[in-house]
Short mmCIF file of C-alpha atoms and ligand atoms in Angstrom, two decimals:
data_model
loop_
_atom_site.label_atom_id
_atom_site.label_comp_id
_atom_site.label_asym_id
_atom_site.label_seq_id
_atom_site.Cartn_x
_atom_site.Cartn_y
_atom_site.Cartn_z
CA MET S 1 -149.77 -31.91 5.39
CA LYS S 2 -149.74 -28.84 3.10
CA ILE S 3 -150.81 -25.22 3.29
CA ILE S 4 -153.60 -24.65 0.77
CA ASP S 5 -154.65 -21.08 1.61
CA ALA S 6 -153.25 -17.98 3.32
CA LYS S 7 -155.89 -15.27 3.55
CA VAL S 8 -155.44 -11.73 4.87
CA ILE S 9 -158.43 -10.16 6.60
CA VAL S 10 -158.58 -6.45 7.48
CA CYS S 11 -161.38 -5.30 9.77
CA SER S 12 -162.24 -2.46 12.10
CA PRO S 13 -164.56 -3.43 14.96
CA GLY S 14 -163.84 -0.11 16.71
CA ARG S 15 -160.19 -0.15 15.66
CA ASN S 16 -158.23 -1.69 12.82
CA PHE S 17 -156.84 -5.21 12.85
CA VAL S 18 -155.00 -7.28 10.22
CA THR S 19 -155.36 -11.04 10.55
CA LEU S 20 -153.76 -13.93 8.69
CA LYS S 21 -155.69 -17.19 8.30
CA ILE S 22 -153.66 -20.21 7.17
CA VAL S 23 -155.59 -23.30 6.04
CA THR S 24 -154.16 -26.80 5.52
CA ASP S 25 -155.27 -29.63 3.26
CA ASP S 26 -156.32 -31.46 6.45
CA GLY S 27 -158.83 -28.69 7.10
CA LEU S 28 -156.88 -27.20 10.02
CA VAL S 29 -156.85 -23.44 10.48
CA GLY S 30 -154.16 -21.31 12.13
CA TRP S 31 -154.61 -17.65 13.07
CA GLY S 32 -151.96 -14.92 13.20
CA ASP S 33 -152.15 -11.23 14.13
CA ALA S 34 -150.45 -8.76 11.74
CA THR S 35 -151.69 -5.45 13.11
CA LEU S 36 -149.25 -2.52 12.83
CA ASN S 37 -151.03 0.50 14.24
CA GLY S 38 -151.41 3.30 11.65
CA ARG S 39 -149.59 1.32 8.93
CA GLU S 40 -151.99 -1.64 8.72
CA LEU S 41 -152.38 -1.86 4.96
CA SER S 42 -148.64 -2.06 4.31
CA VAL S 43 -148.47 -5.32 6.27
CA ALA S 44 -151.67 -6.57 4.61
CA SER S 45 -150.10 -6.01 1.20
CA TYR S 46 -146.74 -7.52 2.26
CA LEU S 47 -148.57 -10.67 3.32
CA LYS S 48 -151.08 -10.88 0.50
CA ASP S 49 -148.82 -9.89 -2.38
CA HIS S 50 -145.43 -11.25 -1.31
CA VAL S 51 -145.77 -13.88 1.42
CA ALA S 52 -149.01 -15.81 0.82
CA PRO S 53 -148.01 -17.08 -2.66
CA CYS S 54 -144.79 -18.55 -1.17
CA LEU S 55 -146.68 -20.42 1.52
CA ILE S 56 -148.99 -22.45 -0.69
CA GLY S 57 -147.89 -26.08 -0.89
CA ARG S 58 -145.44 -25.86 2.06
CA ASP S 59 -145.54 -28.18 5.06
CA PRO S 60 -146.93 -26.08 7.96
CA HIS S 61 -144.88 -28.13 10.43
CA GLN S 62 -141.65 -26.56 9.11
CA ILE S 63 -142.03 -23.45 11.29
CA GLU S 64 -138.35 -22.58 11.66
CA ASP S 65 -137.53 -23.24 8.00
CA ILE S 66 -140.47 -21.11 6.83
CA TRP S 67 -139.37 -18.35 9.25
CA GLN S 68 -135.82 -18.40 7.84
CA TYR S 69 -137.17 -18.54 4.28
CA LEU S 70 -139.23 -15.39 4.84
CA TYR S 71 -136.47 -13.56 6.76
CA LYS S 72 -133.36 -14.44 4.75
CA GLY S 73 -135.12 -15.16 1.48
CA ALA S 74 -136.62 -11.67 1.18
CA TYR S 75 -133.12 -10.13 0.96
CA TRP S 76 -134.59 -7.11 2.86
CA ARG S 77 -134.38 -8.10 6.50
CA ARG S 78 -135.94 -6.67 9.66
CA GLY S 79 -138.19 -3.61 9.93
CA PRO S 80 -141.67 -3.38 11.44
CA VAL S 81 -143.59 -4.32 8.28
CA THR S 82 -141.48 -7.39 7.46
CA MET S 83 -141.28 -8.62 11.04
CA THR S 84 -145.00 -8.15 11.69
CA ALA S 85 -145.81 -10.12 8.54
CA ILE S 86 -143.41 -12.93 9.52
CA ALA S 87 -144.88 -12.87 13.03
CA ALA S 88 -148.39 -13.52 11.71
CA VAL S 89 -147.20 -16.55 9.74
CA ASP S 90 -145.26 -17.86 12.75
CA MET S 91 -148.22 -17.48 15.13
CA ALA S 92 -150.56 -19.21 12.69
CA LEU S 93 -148.13 -22.11 12.17
CA TRP S 94 -147.64 -22.66 15.92
CA ASP S 95 -151.44 -22.60 16.24
CA ILE S 96 -151.69 -25.35 13.60
CA LYS S 97 -148.89 -27.44 15.11
CA ALA S 98 -150.52 -27.33 18.54
CA LYS S 99 -153.88 -28.28 17.01
CA VAL S 100 -152.27 -31.28 15.31
CA ALA S 101 -150.70 -32.28 18.63
CA ASN S 102 -154.08 -31.68 20.28
CA LEU S 103 -152.35 -29.63 22.98
CA PRO S 104 -152.51 -26.05 24.22
CA LEU S 105 -149.57 -24.22 22.65
CA TYR S 106 -147.67 -23.69 25.91
CA GLN S 107 -147.17 -27.47 26.12
CA LEU S 108 -145.14 -27.35 22.90
CA LEU S 109 -143.07 -24.47 24.32
CA GLY S 110 -141.93 -26.48 27.35
CA GLY S 111 -145.01 -26.42 29.54
CA LYS S 112 -145.98 -23.97 32.28
CA SER S 113 -143.24 -22.21 34.23
CA ARG S 114 -145.79 -20.47 36.46
CA ALA S 115 -149.44 -20.66 37.47
CA GLY S 116 -150.43 -17.39 35.78
CA CYS S 117 -148.97 -14.31 34.10
CA LEU S 118 -148.84 -11.12 36.16
CA VAL S 119 -150.39 -8.31 34.13
CA TYR S 120 -150.55 -4.56 34.51
CA GLY S 121 -153.53 -2.40 33.67
CA HIS S 122 -153.66 1.28 32.67
CA ALA S 123 -154.89 3.79 35.24
CA ASN S 124 -154.98 7.37 34.08
CA GLY S 125 -156.74 10.61 34.88
CA ALA S 126 -156.64 14.30 34.04
CA SER S 127 -155.63 15.25 37.61
CA ILE S 128 -153.75 13.47 40.38
CA ASP S 129 -157.04 12.89 42.23
CA ASP S 130 -158.65 11.39 39.12
CA THR S 131 -155.61 9.17 38.68
CA ILE S 132 -155.81 7.95 42.27
CA GLU S 133 -159.47 7.05 41.65
CA ALA S 134 -158.47 5.16 38.50
CA VAL S 135 -155.90 3.19 40.51
CA GLU S 136 -158.61 2.40 43.11
CA ARG S 137 -160.86 1.07 40.34
CA HIS S 138 -158.07 -1.14 39.06
CA LEU S 139 -157.45 -2.52 42.54
CA GLU S 140 -161.16 -3.29 42.86
CA GLU S 141 -160.98 -5.15 39.54
CA GLY S 142 -158.15 -7.26 40.97
CA PHE S 143 -155.07 -5.77 39.27
CA LYS S 144 -151.85 -6.36 41.20
CA ALA S 145 -149.67 -4.03 39.11
CA ILE S 146 -150.76 -0.72 37.59
CA ARG S 147 -149.36 1.69 35.03
CA VAL S 148 -150.18 5.31 35.90
CA GLN S 149 -150.30 8.29 33.58
CA THR S 150 -151.72 11.71 34.46
CA GLY S 151 -152.51 15.06 32.90
CA VAL S 152 -149.90 17.79 33.27
CA PRO S 153 -150.93 21.31 34.39
CA GLY S 154 -150.45 23.70 31.47
CA LEU S 155 -150.72 20.98 28.78
CA ALA S 156 -154.11 20.61 27.10
CA LYS S 157 -153.63 16.92 26.24
CA VAL S 158 -151.19 14.27 27.34
CA TYR S 159 -150.78 11.02 25.41
CA GLY S 160 -151.92 8.02 27.42
CA VAL S 161 -154.45 10.02 29.45
CA GLY S 162 -157.97 9.25 28.35
CA GLN S 163 -161.56 10.19 28.90
CA PRO S 164 -163.26 10.58 32.29
CA ASN S 165 -163.94 6.82 32.42
CA GLY S 166 -160.21 6.24 32.30
CA PHE S 167 -160.25 4.38 28.99
CA TYR S 168 -158.01 5.69 26.27
CA GLU S 169 -157.56 4.65 22.71
CA PRO S 170 -154.17 5.50 21.20
CA ALA S 171 -155.39 6.04 17.62
CA THR S 172 -158.05 8.47 16.42
CA LYS S 173 -160.04 8.38 13.17
CA GLY S 174 -158.88 10.48 10.26
CA LEU S 175 -155.46 12.08 9.93
CA PRO S 176 -153.11 12.34 12.96
CA GLN S 177 -154.08 14.86 15.64
CA GLU S 178 -151.40 17.15 17.05
CA SER S 179 -150.76 18.05 20.68
CA ILE S 180 -148.30 20.32 22.48
CA TRP S 181 -145.61 18.88 24.73
CA SER S 182 -143.44 20.49 27.41
CA THR S 183 -140.77 18.38 29.05
CA ASP S 184 -140.25 20.91 31.86
CA LYS S 185 -143.91 20.93 32.86
CA TYR S 186 -144.01 17.13 32.73
CA ILE S 187 -140.85 16.51 34.76
CA GLN S 188 -141.90 18.93 37.49
CA HIS S 189 -145.27 17.25 37.85
CA MET S 190 -144.42 13.54 37.89
CA PRO S 191 -142.83 13.31 41.36
CA LYS S 192 -146.03 14.88 42.80
CA LEU S 193 -148.09 12.11 41.23
CA PHE S 194 -145.94 9.32 42.64
CA GLU S 195 -145.67 10.94 46.06
CA ALA S 196 -149.49 11.09 46.21
CA LEU S 197 -149.76 7.47 45.04
CA ARG S 198 -147.33 6.16 47.66
CA ASP S 199 -149.08 8.22 50.38
CA ARG S 200 -152.40 6.73 49.40
CA PHE S 201 -151.46 3.12 48.52
CA GLY S 202 -148.30 2.47 50.55
CA PRO S 203 -144.98 1.03 49.42
CA ASP S 204 -146.01 -2.39 48.09
CA LEU S 205 -148.14 -1.77 45.01
CA PRO S 206 -146.10 -2.23 41.80
CA LEU S 207 -146.45 1.05 39.85
CA LEU S 208 -145.28 1.51 36.26
CA HIS S 209 -144.95 4.63 34.15
CA ASP S 210 -144.56 5.20 30.40
CA VAL S 211 -142.54 8.23 29.23
CA HIS S 212 -143.38 7.57 25.55
CA HIS S 213 -139.90 8.43 24.26
CA ARG S 214 -140.28 12.13 25.11
CA LEU S 215 -137.05 12.89 27.02
CA THR S 216 -133.42 13.53 26.17
CA PRO S 217 -130.93 11.18 27.89
CA ILE S 218 -130.01 13.62 30.67
CA GLU S 219 -133.67 14.51 31.27
CA ALA S 220 -134.49 10.82 31.55
CA ALA S 221 -131.63 10.38 34.03
CA ARG S 222 -133.02 13.28 36.09
CA LEU S 223 -136.57 11.90 36.08
CA GLY S 224 -135.37 8.42 37.04
CA LYS S 225 -133.45 9.91 39.95
CA MET S 226 -136.38 12.06 41.08
CA LEU S 227 -138.66 9.01 41.07
CA GLU S 228 -136.29 6.75 43.04
CA PRO S 229 -137.96 7.41 46.41
CA TYR S 230 -141.21 5.99 44.97
CA HIS S 231 -139.48 2.84 43.64
CA LEU S 232 -141.28 2.29 40.36
CA PHE S 233 -141.61 -1.21 38.90
CA TRP S 234 -140.29 0.41 35.73
CA MET S 235 -139.85 3.60 33.76
CA GLU S 236 -140.73 2.82 30.14
CA ASP S 237 -139.39 4.27 26.87
CA ALA S 238 -137.59 7.13 28.59
CA THR S 239 -135.84 8.24 25.37
CA PRO S 240 -136.16 7.29 21.70
CA ALA S 241 -134.17 4.06 21.53
CA GLU S 242 -132.39 4.48 18.20
CA ASN S 243 -129.55 5.99 20.25
CA GLN S 244 -128.92 3.08 22.58
CA ASP S 245 -125.93 4.76 24.23
CA ALA S 246 -128.48 6.99 25.92
CA PHE S 247 -129.33 4.08 28.20
CA ARG S 248 -125.73 3.94 29.41
CA LEU S 249 -126.05 7.54 30.51
CA ILE S 250 -129.43 7.01 32.20
CA ARG S 251 -128.11 3.90 33.95
CA GLN S 252 -125.13 5.79 35.39
CA HIS S 253 -127.50 8.12 37.20
CA THR S 254 -130.45 6.11 38.43
CA THR S 255 -131.52 2.80 39.92
CA THR S 256 -135.09 3.20 38.62
CA PRO S 257 -135.65 0.01 36.54
CA LEU S 258 -135.81 0.62 32.79
CA ALA S 259 -138.10 -0.97 30.21
CA VAL S 260 -137.90 -0.52 26.45
CA GLY S 261 -138.68 -2.26 23.19
CA GLU S 262 -142.32 -1.90 22.13
CA VAL S 263 -141.16 -0.44 18.81
CA PHE S 264 -138.31 -2.94 18.36
CA ASN S 265 -138.85 -5.62 15.78
CA CYS S 266 -135.94 -8.05 16.06
CA ILE S 267 -133.25 -9.47 18.30
CA TRP S 268 -130.66 -7.12 16.79
CA ASP S 269 -132.55 -4.16 18.25
CA CYS S 270 -132.31 -5.76 21.70
CA LYS S 271 -128.74 -7.14 21.64
CA THR S 272 -126.71 -4.15 22.85
CA LEU S 273 -129.15 -3.14 25.55
CA ILE S 274 -129.43 -6.67 26.90
CA GLU S 275 -125.76 -7.69 26.68
CA ASN S 276 -124.63 -4.48 28.35
CA GLN S 277 -127.30 -4.81 31.03
CA LEU S 278 -128.63 -1.34 30.25
CA ILE S 279 -132.28 -2.34 30.72
CA ASP S 280 -134.30 -4.49 33.10
CA TYR S 281 -137.34 -5.38 30.98
CA ILE S 282 -137.60 -6.05 27.25
CA ARG S 283 -140.97 -5.06 25.77
CA THR S 284 -140.98 -6.69 22.34
CA SER S 285 -144.31 -8.28 21.39
CA VAL S 286 -145.23 -11.46 19.55
CA THR S 287 -146.96 -9.49 16.78
CA HIS S 288 -144.29 -6.86 16.11
CA THR S 289 -141.18 -8.98 16.69
CA GLY S 290 -141.26 -11.98 14.39
CA GLY S 291 -143.71 -14.18 16.29
CA ILE S 292 -143.24 -16.81 18.98
CA SER S 293 -140.12 -18.33 17.37
CA HIS S 294 -138.22 -15.04 17.41
CA MET S 295 -139.51 -13.93 20.83
CA ARG S 296 -138.17 -17.16 22.32
CA LYS S 297 -134.68 -16.28 21.04
CA ILE S 298 -134.90 -12.79 22.53
CA ALA S 299 -136.08 -14.20 25.86
CA ALA S 300 -133.24 -16.73 25.87
CA LEU S 301 -130.67 -13.98 25.27
CA ALA S 302 -132.27 -11.83 27.99
CA GLU S 303 -132.26 -14.73 30.44
CA LEU S 304 -128.45 -14.78 30.43
CA TYR S 305 -128.41 -11.23 31.81
CA GLN S 306 -131.35 -11.39 34.24
CA VAL S 307 -133.39 -9.19 31.94
CA ARG S 308 -137.05 -10.16 32.08
CA THR S 309 -139.85 -9.77 29.56
CA GLY S 310 -142.65 -7.21 29.82
CA SER S 311 -144.42 -7.55 26.49
CA HIS S 312 -146.34 -4.74 24.84
CA GLY S 313 -150.05 -5.58 25.00
CA PRO S 314 -152.09 -2.56 23.93
CA THR S 315 -155.55 -2.60 22.36
CA ASP S 316 -153.91 -2.01 18.99
CA VAL S 317 -152.81 -5.61 18.68
CA SER S 318 -155.62 -8.13 18.33
CA PRO S 319 -156.70 -10.78 20.84
CA ILE S 320 -154.72 -13.27 18.70
CA CYS S 321 -151.54 -11.53 19.87
CA MET S 322 -152.70 -11.64 23.49
CA GLY S 323 -153.54 -15.35 23.18
CA ALA S 324 -150.17 -16.20 21.64
CA ALA S 325 -148.35 -13.94 24.12
CA LEU S 326 -149.86 -15.71 27.11
CA HIS S 327 -148.66 -19.13 25.91
CA PHE S 328 -145.20 -17.61 25.47
CA ASP S 329 -145.31 -15.76 28.82
CA ILE S 330 -146.38 -18.76 30.83
CA SER S 331 -143.69 -21.00 29.35
CA ILE S 332 -140.46 -18.96 29.51
CA PRO S 333 -138.29 -18.86 32.64
CA ASN S 334 -137.65 -15.08 32.62
CA PHE S 335 -141.15 -13.69 32.26
CA GLY S 336 -141.57 -10.41 34.13
CA ILE S 337 -145.00 -8.92 33.47
CA GLN S 338 -147.48 -8.61 30.58
CA GLU S 339 -149.27 -5.41 29.58
CA TYR S 340 -153.03 -5.92 29.47
CA MET S 341 -155.36 -3.30 28.02
CA ALA S 342 -158.67 -5.11 27.76
CA HIS S 343 -160.35 -4.97 24.35
CA GLU S 344 -163.88 -3.66 23.90
CA PRO S 345 -166.55 -6.44 24.03
CA LEU S 346 -167.13 -6.22 20.25
CA VAL S 347 -163.45 -7.00 19.59
CA ASN S 348 -163.73 -10.13 21.74
CA GLU S 349 -166.82 -11.13 19.74
CA VAL S 350 -164.89 -10.80 16.48
CA PHE S 351 -161.95 -12.72 18.00
CA PRO S 352 -163.47 -15.35 20.34
CA ASN S 353 -160.85 -16.33 22.89
CA SER S 354 -160.43 -18.41 25.99
CA TYR S 355 -157.82 -16.50 28.00
CA ARG S 356 -158.92 -15.31 31.42
CA PHE S 357 -158.10 -12.54 33.89
CA GLU S 358 -158.07 -13.94 37.41
CA ASN S 359 -157.07 -11.93 40.43
CA GLY S 360 -154.34 -9.91 38.73
CA TYR S 361 -153.04 -12.73 36.55
CA MET S 362 -153.91 -13.87 33.04
CA VAL S 363 -153.99 -17.48 32.00
CA PRO S 364 -154.25 -18.93 28.49
CA GLY S 365 -157.03 -21.38 27.73
CA ASP S 366 -156.40 -25.12 27.54
CA GLU S 367 -157.89 -26.01 24.18
CA PRO S 368 -155.53 -27.05 21.36
CA GLY S 369 -153.64 -24.16 19.72
CA HIS S 370 -153.27 -20.61 21.01
CA GLY S 371 -156.94 -20.44 21.78
CA VAL S 372 -158.05 -17.45 19.67
CA THR S 373 -160.13 -17.65 16.47
CA MET S 374 -162.03 -15.19 14.32
CA ASP S 375 -165.67 -14.69 13.36
CA GLU S 376 -165.11 -13.71 9.73
CA ALA S 377 -168.77 -12.93 9.03
CA LEU S 378 -168.95 -10.52 11.96
CA ALA S 379 -165.59 -8.97 11.01
CA ALA S 380 -166.87 -8.31 7.48
CA ARG S 381 -169.44 -5.91 8.92
CA TYR S 382 -166.62 -3.60 10.07
CA PRO S 383 -164.44 -2.56 7.13
CA TYR S 384 -161.08 -0.77 7.40
CA ASP S 385 -161.37 2.74 8.83
CA PRO S 386 -158.13 4.82 8.77
CA ALA S 387 -156.93 5.97 12.20
CA TYR S 388 -153.62 7.32 13.43
CA LEU S 389 -151.63 7.97 16.57
CA PRO S 390 -151.27 11.62 17.56
CA ILE S 391 -148.19 13.74 16.87
CA ALA S 392 -146.37 15.87 19.46
CA ARG S 393 -144.89 19.33 18.97
CA LEU S 394 -143.01 21.53 21.44
CA GLU S 395 -144.57 24.84 22.47
CA ASP S 396 -142.58 26.63 19.71
CA GLY S 397 -143.92 24.26 17.04
CA THR S 398 -140.93 21.90 16.76
CA LEU S 399 -141.99 18.38 15.85
CA TRP S 400 -141.06 16.22 18.83
CA ASN S 401 -140.45 12.57 19.57
CA TRP S 402 -143.54 10.48 19.60
C1 CS2 U 1 -148.14 2.41 24.78
C2 CS2 U 1 -149.06 2.18 23.61
O1 CS2 U 1 -148.97 0.39 25.55
C3 CS2 U 1 -148.05 1.19 25.63
O2 CS2 U 1 -147.11 1.08 26.37
O3 CS2 U 1 -146.91 2.96 24.53
O4 CS2 U 1 -150.21 2.89 23.87
C4 CS2 U 1 -148.53 2.64 22.28
O5 CS2 U 1 -148.46 4.01 22.29
C5 CS2 U 1 -149.39 2.14 21.18
O6 CS2 U 1 -149.42 0.76 21.23
C6 CS2 U 1 -148.91 2.61 19.84
O7 CS2 U 1 -149.53 1.92 18.86
MG1 MG U 2 -145.47 2.16 25.89
#
């Protein structure tokens, strides 16, 4: 069998997605997600101009060899653009291999290690009361684990806190919007939120919180300590993770579990944190971290240290990523939790899929492959529309960590 076409499709059914379609001479099609929020066209070009020509004529069964060819053969290794492009190829090739085998992809990855994948939803509100209502709505929908974000008194806008209906979209059309950030105001407010949540919902509900890289190491240590009485499931992205020694400092001060890695793109980004047991959950995603092949290596490394996975699953990766992620999640021994921000109905029409949310868990479909395809004609009606994540500044105008 040979690859005869590798086509890159950019569309924007409400938000931008980059998709790779690999076609074989047997008429099989594999789908990969290559969406890098705010930098979409760089991956589209990397794939179209540099990767696709190298794929034509290759045997799609040679997944590991093609992965190594793209990683080592490029000379320039790692980085979000490269690793997202490689991920799309990897996902599409696993899709094809599973279709040839006539099996759902998880069967090729070792079969099911669990009945379903625990997911967490996003509850957020401008005030603590609004946030409590958002948590109630999530419980009614069946969620068994919930991430909570809330507005901070004195700050006009807080990233991750959306409109009155609770939905938020990370990127906005046009150039990046700017908002003002105050660490002091934020840190003072957060314990009040979690105290109110535990009063209302009791001790059992798994609650997660995302700090979005905003704190210094000692501030993160302080927040982790202040939140200990409310025993979070995790505190996510407490500091920017380029300085990985920061996690040593945070760890020395708090038992609040730590999650990091949604902006990581390879196993080398994870190595120190995992081997030194400085984190509890690794948040790399199939789309941004080299695909299923590379994610399996990261999970295997993490397994040695009782670190579990908690993959990034925002609306800014396509349903193809969610489909592939669920096959990965259900198969590995050290799965922890999967983020699940449901896509808008139109996005699910553009990317028909068979995964299901059932009583707090997600399960992949059972048809051959990863179970997600694309309606190219529908996608063509929604051309690329530039959108960007917001930018944060301190009250004195200093550009701050995203
Ligand atoms: C967030 C995302 O899902 C998360 O945990 O951090 O909203 C993230 O900000 C976006 O995916 C960025 O593209
Ligand atoms: Mg996050």
